[in-house]
PDB file of C-alpha atoms in Angstrom:
ATOM      1  CA  UNK A 698      -6.204 -18.090  20.564  1.00 42.00           C
ATOM      2  CA  UNK A 699      -7.530 -15.104  18.631  1.00 47.00           C
ATOM      3  CA  UNK A 700      -7.288 -12.407  21.289  1.00 54.00           C
ATOM      4  CA  UNK A 701      -9.148 -14.202  24.084  1.00 73.00           C
ATOM      5  CA  UNK A 702      -7.003 -14.881  27.111  1.00 84.00           C
ATOM      6  CA  UNK A 703      -6.341 -18.451  28.185  1.00 93.00           C
ATOM      7  CA  UNK A 704      -8.096 -19.906  31.213  1.00 98.00           C
ATOM      8  CA  UNK A 705      -6.157 -22.369  33.374  1.00 98.00           C
ATOM      9  CA  UNK A 706      -9.118 -24.653  34.162  1.00 98.00           C
ATOM     10  CA  UNK A 707     -12.596 -24.991  32.700  1.00 98.00           C
ATOM     11  CA  UNK A 708     -14.624 -27.152  35.123  1.00 98.00           C
ATOM     12  CA  UNK A 709     -17.928 -28.869  34.306  1.00 98.00           C
ATOM     13  CA  UNK A 710     -20.007 -30.474  37.040  1.00 97.00           C
ATOM     14  CA  UNK A 711     -23.010 -30.616  39.363  1.00 96.00           C
ATOM     15  CA  UNK A 712     -23.909 -27.063  40.369  1.00 98.00           C
ATOM     16  CA  UNK A 713     -24.973 -27.398  44.009  1.00 98.00           C
ATOM     17  CA  UNK A 714     -25.439 -24.942  46.842  1.00 98.00           C
ATOM     18  CA  UNK A 715     -23.888 -26.146  50.084  1.00 98.00           C
ATOM     19  CA  UNK A 716     -26.245 -25.254  52.936  1.00 98.00           C
ATOM     20  CA  UNK A 717     -24.265 -25.721  56.149  1.00 98.00           C
ATOM     21  CA  UNK A 718     -25.843 -25.649  59.600  1.00 98.00           C
ATOM     22  CA  UNK A 719     -25.101 -26.934  63.085  1.00 98.00           C
ATOM     23  CA  UNK A 720     -27.572 -29.465  64.465  1.00 97.00           C
ATOM     24  CA  UNK A 721     -27.568 -31.915  67.361  1.00 97.00           C
ATOM     25  CA  UNK A 722     -27.881 -35.690  67.298  1.00 97.00           C
ATOM     26  CA  UNK A 723     -31.605 -35.435  68.098  1.00 97.00           C
ATOM     27  CA  UNK A 724     -32.149 -33.651  64.773  1.00 98.00           C
ATOM     28  CA  UNK A 725     -30.430 -36.496  62.932  1.00 98.00           C
ATOM     29  CA  UNK A 726     -32.490 -39.066  64.852  1.00 97.00           C
ATOM     30  CA  UNK A 727     -35.720 -37.192  64.084  1.00 97.00           C
ATOM     31  CA  UNK A 728     -34.999 -37.491  60.361  1.00 97.00           C
ATOM     32  CA  UNK A 729     -33.554 -41.014  60.524  1.00 97.00           C
ATOM     33  CA  UNK A 730     -30.089 -39.923  59.396  1.00 97.00           C
ATOM     34  CA  UNK A 731     -26.957 -41.912  60.181  1.00 97.00           C
ATOM     35  CA  UNK A 732     -24.278 -39.517  61.394  1.00 97.00           C
ATOM     36  CA  UNK A 733     -21.333 -38.931  59.064  1.00 97.00           C
ATOM     37  CA  UNK A 734     -22.969 -40.321  55.936  1.00 98.00           C
ATOM     38  CA  UNK A 735     -24.073 -38.919  52.577  1.00 96.00           C
ATOM     39  CA  UNK A 736     -27.559 -39.480  51.232  1.00 95.00           C
ATOM     40  CA  UNK A 737     -28.973 -38.710  47.795  1.00 96.00           C
ATOM     41  CA  UNK A 738     -32.444 -37.328  48.459  1.00 97.00           C
ATOM     42  CA  UNK A 739     -35.438 -36.237  46.410  1.00 97.00           C
ATOM     43  CA  UNK A 740     -36.948 -32.765  46.200  1.00 97.00           C
ATOM     44  CA  UNK A 741     -39.611 -33.360  48.886  1.00 98.00           C
ATOM     45  CA  UNK A 742     -37.038 -34.654  51.386  1.00 98.00           C
ATOM     46  CA  UNK A 743     -34.718 -31.747  50.558  1.00 97.00           C
ATOM     47  CA  UNK A 744     -37.483 -29.236  51.234  1.00 96.00           C
ATOM     48  CA  UNK A 745     -38.499 -30.947  54.474  1.00 97.00           C
ATOM     49  CA  UNK A 746     -34.919 -30.933  55.804  1.00 97.00           C
ATOM     50  CA  UNK A 747     -34.255 -27.386  54.581  1.00 96.00           C
ATOM     51  CA  UNK A 748     -37.395 -26.096  56.325  1.00 96.00           C
ATOM     52  CA  UNK A 749     -36.397 -27.781  59.613  1.00 97.00           C
ATOM     53  CA  UNK A 750     -32.737 -26.712  59.602  1.00 96.00           C
ATOM     54  CA  UNK A 751     -31.545 -23.895  61.804  1.00 92.00           C
ATOM     55  CA  UNK A 752     -29.732 -20.841  60.464  1.00 94.00           C
ATOM     56  CA  UNK A 753     -26.610 -21.542  58.478  1.00 94.00           C
ATOM     57  CA  UNK A 754     -24.575 -20.440  55.514  1.00 97.00           C
ATOM     58  CA  UNK A 755     -25.189 -20.978  51.802  1.00 97.00           C
ATOM     59  CA  UNK A 756     -22.250 -21.125  49.375  1.00 97.00           C
ATOM     60  CA  UNK A 757     -21.579 -22.532  45.924  1.00 97.00           C
ATOM     61  CA  UNK A 758     -20.544 -26.165  45.997  1.00 96.00           C
ATOM     62  CA  UNK A 759     -20.125 -29.361  44.047  1.00 96.00           C
ATOM     63  CA  UNK A 760     -16.791 -31.045  43.342  1.00 96.00           C
ATOM     64  CA  UNK A 761     -15.985 -29.264  40.071  1.00 98.00           C
ATOM     65  CA  UNK A 762     -17.088 -25.846  41.356  1.00 98.00           C
ATOM     66  CA  UNK A 763     -14.967 -26.360  44.474  1.00 98.00           C
ATOM     67  CA  UNK A 764     -12.021 -27.296  42.243  1.00 98.00           C
ATOM     68  CA  UNK A 765     -12.488 -24.099  40.223  1.00 99.00           C
ATOM     69  CA  UNK A 766     -12.604 -22.053  43.444  1.00 98.00           C
ATOM     70  CA  UNK A 767      -9.399 -23.755  44.586  1.00 98.00           C
ATOM     71  CA  UNK A 768      -7.661 -22.862  41.319  1.00 98.00           C
ATOM     72  CA  UNK A 769      -8.780 -19.230  41.617  1.00 98.00           C
ATOM     73  CA  UNK A 770      -7.759 -19.032  45.289  1.00 98.00           C
ATOM     74  CA  UNK A 771      -4.200 -20.000  44.326  1.00 98.00           C
ATOM     75  CA  UNK A 772      -4.028 -17.283  41.680  1.00 98.00           C
ATOM     76  CA  UNK A 773      -5.073 -19.316  38.656  1.00 98.00           C
ATOM     77  CA  UNK A 774      -7.921 -18.538  36.309  1.00 98.00           C
ATOM     78  CA  UNK A 775     -11.008 -20.739  36.243  1.00 99.00           C
ATOM     79  CA  UNK A 776     -14.401 -20.862  34.596  1.00 99.00           C
ATOM     80  CA  UNK A 777     -17.285 -23.129  35.592  1.00 98.00           C
ATOM     81  CA  UNK A 778     -20.074 -24.728  33.568  1.00 98.00           C
ATOM     82  CA  UNK A 779     -23.015 -26.138  35.538  1.00 98.00           C
ATOM     83  CA  UNK A 780     -26.807 -25.873  35.610  1.00 98.00           C
ATOM     84  CA  UNK A 781     -28.983 -24.067  38.163  1.00 98.00           C
ATOM     85  CA  UNK A 782     -32.556 -22.811  38.034  1.00 98.00           C
ATOM     86  CA  UNK A 783     -33.595 -19.171  38.092  1.00 98.00           C
ATOM     87  CA  UNK A 784     -34.481 -19.333  41.796  1.00 97.00           C
ATOM     88  CA  UNK A 785     -33.053 -18.064  45.087  1.00 96.00           C
ATOM     89  CA  UNK A 786     -30.453 -20.813  45.442  1.00 97.00           C
ATOM     90  CA  UNK A 787     -29.495 -20.438  41.781  1.00 98.00           C
ATOM     91  CA  UNK A 788     -28.721 -16.784  42.474  1.00 98.00           C
ATOM     92  CA  UNK A 789     -26.740 -17.743  45.590  1.00 98.00           C
ATOM     93  CA  UNK A 790     -24.701 -20.219  43.533  1.00 98.00           C
ATOM     94  CA  UNK A 791     -23.813 -17.771  40.769  1.00 98.00           C
ATOM     95  CA  UNK A 792     -23.127 -14.788  43.002  1.00 98.00           C
ATOM     96  CA  UNK A 793     -20.935 -16.748  45.410  1.00 98.00           C
ATOM     97  CA  UNK A 794     -18.977 -18.506  42.668  1.00 98.00           C
ATOM     98  CA  UNK A 795     -18.291 -15.241  40.813  1.00 98.00           C
ATOM     99  CA  UNK A 796     -17.279 -13.563  44.104  1.00 98.00           C
ATOM    100  CA  UNK A 797     -14.418 -16.078  44.378  1.00 98.00           C
ATOM    101  CA  UNK A 798     -13.036 -15.023  41.003  1.00 98.00           C
ATOM    102  CA  UNK A 799     -14.434 -17.947  39.015  1.00 98.00           C
ATOM    103  CA  UNK A 800     -16.164 -17.126  35.739  1.00 98.00           C
ATOM    104  CA  UNK A 801     -19.704 -18.461  35.493  1.00 98.00           C
ATOM    105  CA  UNK A 802     -22.321 -17.706  32.865  1.00 96.00           C
ATOM    106  CA  UNK A 803     -24.244 -20.930  32.155  1.00 97.00           C
ATOM    107  CA  UNK A 804     -27.864 -19.892  31.476  1.00 96.00           C
ATOM    108  CA  UNK A 805     -30.216 -20.813  34.327  1.00 97.00           C
ATOM    109  CA  UNK A 806     -33.315 -22.901  33.723  1.00 97.00           C
ATOM    110  CA  UNK A 807     -36.482 -20.792  33.621  1.00 97.00           C
ATOM    111  CA  UNK A 808     -38.551 -23.752  34.833  1.00 94.00           C
ATOM    112  CA  UNK A 809     -37.979 -27.314  35.904  1.00 92.00           C
ATOM    113  CA  UNK A 810     -36.325 -28.810  38.939  1.00 96.00           C
ATOM    114  CA  UNK A 811     -35.043 -26.324  41.517  1.00 98.00           C
ATOM    115  CA  UNK A 812     -31.356 -25.645  42.004  1.00 98.00           C
ATOM    116  CA  UNK A 813     -29.525 -28.591  43.522  1.00 98.00           C
ATOM    117  CA  UNK A 814     -28.306 -28.401  47.081  1.00 98.00           C
ATOM    118  CA  UNK A 815     -26.257 -30.321  49.601  1.00 98.00           C
ATOM    119  CA  UNK A 816     -27.721 -29.921  53.079  1.00 98.00           C
ATOM    120  CA  UNK A 817     -24.797 -30.376  55.452  1.00 98.00           C
ATOM    121  CA  UNK A 818     -25.642 -31.008  59.094  1.00 98.00           C
ATOM    122  CA  UNK A 819     -22.662 -30.543  61.410  1.00 98.00           C
ATOM    123  CA  UNK A 820     -23.025 -32.054  64.884  1.00 98.00           C
ATOM    124  CA  UNK A 821     -21.183 -30.856  68.020  1.00 97.00           C
ATOM    125  CA  UNK A 822     -18.556 -33.600  67.560  1.00 98.00           C
ATOM    126  CA  UNK A 823     -17.705 -32.063  64.132  1.00 97.00           C
ATOM    127  CA  UNK A 824     -19.239 -34.934  62.152  1.00 98.00           C
ATOM    128  CA  UNK A 825     -21.008 -33.867  58.973  1.00 98.00           C
ATOM    129  CA  UNK A 826     -24.036 -35.595  57.532  1.00 98.00           C
ATOM    130  CA  UNK A 827     -24.683 -34.653  53.925  1.00 98.00           C
ATOM    131  CA  UNK A 828     -28.045 -34.809  52.152  1.00 98.00           C
ATOM    132  CA  UNK A 829     -27.779 -34.078  48.446  1.00 97.00           C
ATOM    133  CA  UNK A 830     -30.599 -33.191  46.071  1.00 98.00           C
ATOM    134  CA  UNK A 831     -29.137 -32.921  42.568  1.00 96.00           C
ATOM    135  CA  UNK A 832     -32.017 -30.854  41.163  1.00 97.00           C
ATOM    136  CA  UNK A 833     -31.279 -28.770  38.069  1.00 97.00           C
ATOM    137  CA  UNK A 834     -27.647 -29.878  37.949  1.00 96.00           C
ATOM    138  CA  UNK A 835     -28.605 -33.079  36.103  1.00 94.00           C
ATOM    139  CA  UNK A 836     -30.250 -31.101  33.282  1.00 95.00           C
ATOM    140  CA  UNK A 837     -26.868 -29.940  31.951  1.00 96.00           C
ATOM    141  CA  UNK A 838     -26.565 -30.915  28.303  1.00 95.00           C
ATOM    142  CA  UNK A 839     -24.392 -30.440  25.226  1.00 96.00           C
ATOM    143  CA  UNK A 840     -26.162 -27.164  24.425  1.00 96.00           C
ATOM    144  CA  UNK A 841     -24.523 -25.714  27.563  1.00 97.00           C
ATOM    145  CA  UNK A 842     -21.003 -26.369  26.251  1.00 96.00           C
ATOM    146  CA  UNK A 843     -19.416 -23.404  24.437  1.00 96.00           C
ATOM    147  CA  UNK A 844     -16.697 -24.335  21.951  1.00 95.00           C
ATOM    148  CA  UNK A 845     -14.960 -20.944  22.211  1.00 96.00           C
ATOM    149  CA  UNK A 846     -14.829 -21.234  26.007  1.00 97.00           C
ATOM    150  CA  UNK A 847     -13.536 -24.820  25.939  1.00 97.00           C
ATOM    151  CA  UNK A 848     -10.833 -23.837  23.433  1.00 96.00           C
ATOM    152  CA  UNK A 849      -9.560 -21.178  25.869  1.00 96.00           C
ATOM    153  CA  UNK A 850      -9.020 -23.651  28.699  1.00 97.00           C
ATOM    154  CA  UNK A 851      -5.619 -25.174  29.316  1.00 97.00           C
ATOM    155  CA  UNK A 852      -7.313 -28.050  31.171  1.00 98.00           C
ATOM    156  CA  UNK A 853     -10.915 -29.210  30.892  1.00 98.00           C
ATOM    157  CA  UNK A 854     -11.911 -30.750  34.249  1.00 98.00           C
ATOM    158  CA  UNK A 855     -14.981 -33.027  34.151  1.00 97.00           C
ATOM    159  CA  UNK A 856     -16.655 -34.003  37.433  1.00 94.00           C
ATOM    160  CA  UNK A 857     -17.273 -37.746  37.510  1.00 88.00           C
ATOM    161  CA  UNK A 858     -20.365 -37.361  39.714  1.00 85.00           C
ATOM    162  CA  UNK A 859     -22.174 -35.743  36.764  1.00 82.00           C
ATOM    163  CA  UNK A 860     -21.556 -38.641  34.366  1.00 83.00           C
ATOM    164  CA  UNK A 861     -24.824 -40.528  35.108  1.00 85.00           C
ATOM    165  CA  UNK A 862     -27.496 -38.518  33.236  1.00 88.00           C
ATOM    166  CA  UNK A 863     -27.451 -39.210  29.458  1.00 90.00           C
ATOM    167  CA  UNK A 864     -27.516 -35.499  28.521  1.00 92.00           C
ATOM    168  CA  UNK A 865     -24.539 -34.835  30.803  1.00 92.00           C
ATOM    169  CA  UNK A 866     -22.669 -37.784  29.280  1.00 92.00           C
ATOM    170  CA  UNK A 867     -23.191 -36.226  25.870  1.00 94.00           C
ATOM    171  CA  UNK A 868     -22.077 -32.823  27.208  1.00 95.00           C
ATOM    172  CA  UNK A 869     -18.875 -34.490  28.457  1.00 95.00           C
ATOM    173  CA  UNK A 870     -18.285 -36.136  25.078  1.00 95.00           C
ATOM    174  CA  UNK A 871     -18.886 -32.877  23.203  1.00 96.00           C
ATOM    175  CA  UNK A 872     -16.656 -30.881  25.563  1.00 97.00           C
ATOM    176  CA  UNK A 873     -13.906 -33.520  25.374  1.00 96.00           C
ATOM    177  CA  UNK A 874     -13.967 -33.513  21.568  1.00 96.00           C
ATOM    178  CA  UNK A 875     -13.806 -29.708  21.582  1.00 96.00           C
ATOM    179  CA  UNK A 876     -10.884 -29.716  24.007  1.00 96.00           C
ATOM    180  CA  UNK A 877      -8.946 -32.339  22.052  1.00 96.00           C
ATOM    181  CA  UNK A 878      -9.582 -30.493  18.773  1.00 96.00           C
ATOM    182  CA  UNK A 879      -8.068 -27.382  20.396  1.00 95.00           C
ATOM    183  CA  UNK A 880      -5.069 -29.354  21.692  1.00 95.00           C
ATOM    184  CA  UNK A 881      -6.155 -29.084  25.329  1.00 96.00           C
ATOM    185  CA  UNK A 882      -5.886 -31.555  28.200  1.00 96.00           C
ATOM    186  CA  UNK A 883      -8.920 -33.301  29.668  1.00 96.00           C
ATOM    187  CA  UNK A 884      -9.101 -34.501  33.283  1.00 96.00           C
ATOM    188  CA  UNK A 885     -11.930 -36.619  34.662  1.00 91.00           C
TER     189      UNK A 885
END
């Protein structure tokens, strides 16, 4: 592999910031949310909920990013490919992910939809109600896939949740072809 060290897992997926806060049942009722469910929401709904939420924590999230963090936490090497916007939550995503030991250098969008987020409302009975705005994560395309990076990965892990947008489908196809050409494994 021409001098570059191998990476155990290259993960591609929806780059989301998990915003976790504790709320009571009245908060859920006010917003018409069924406890313990997951809702895909639009930007306006995401902003409305975010503005009403109490203090919480913000960390990198999304299935593939969480997988990469898991690999790194067990001593493996991982790199993540996912799209954020050059905004506050985009900075939170990148800084938190890198702080866990996961490589991340996908260029942020200069304009367009804001960084995706999953607003997680935890009630006193420990139920979590998730409200996900995909935002910039769905803008990931084949131009974000680096052949040299993919060739360094032992396993290319593709997050199935990202397979809907056409550009992301093409990114998956391109990355898979690159991985196979380099003799690497692909997991979906």
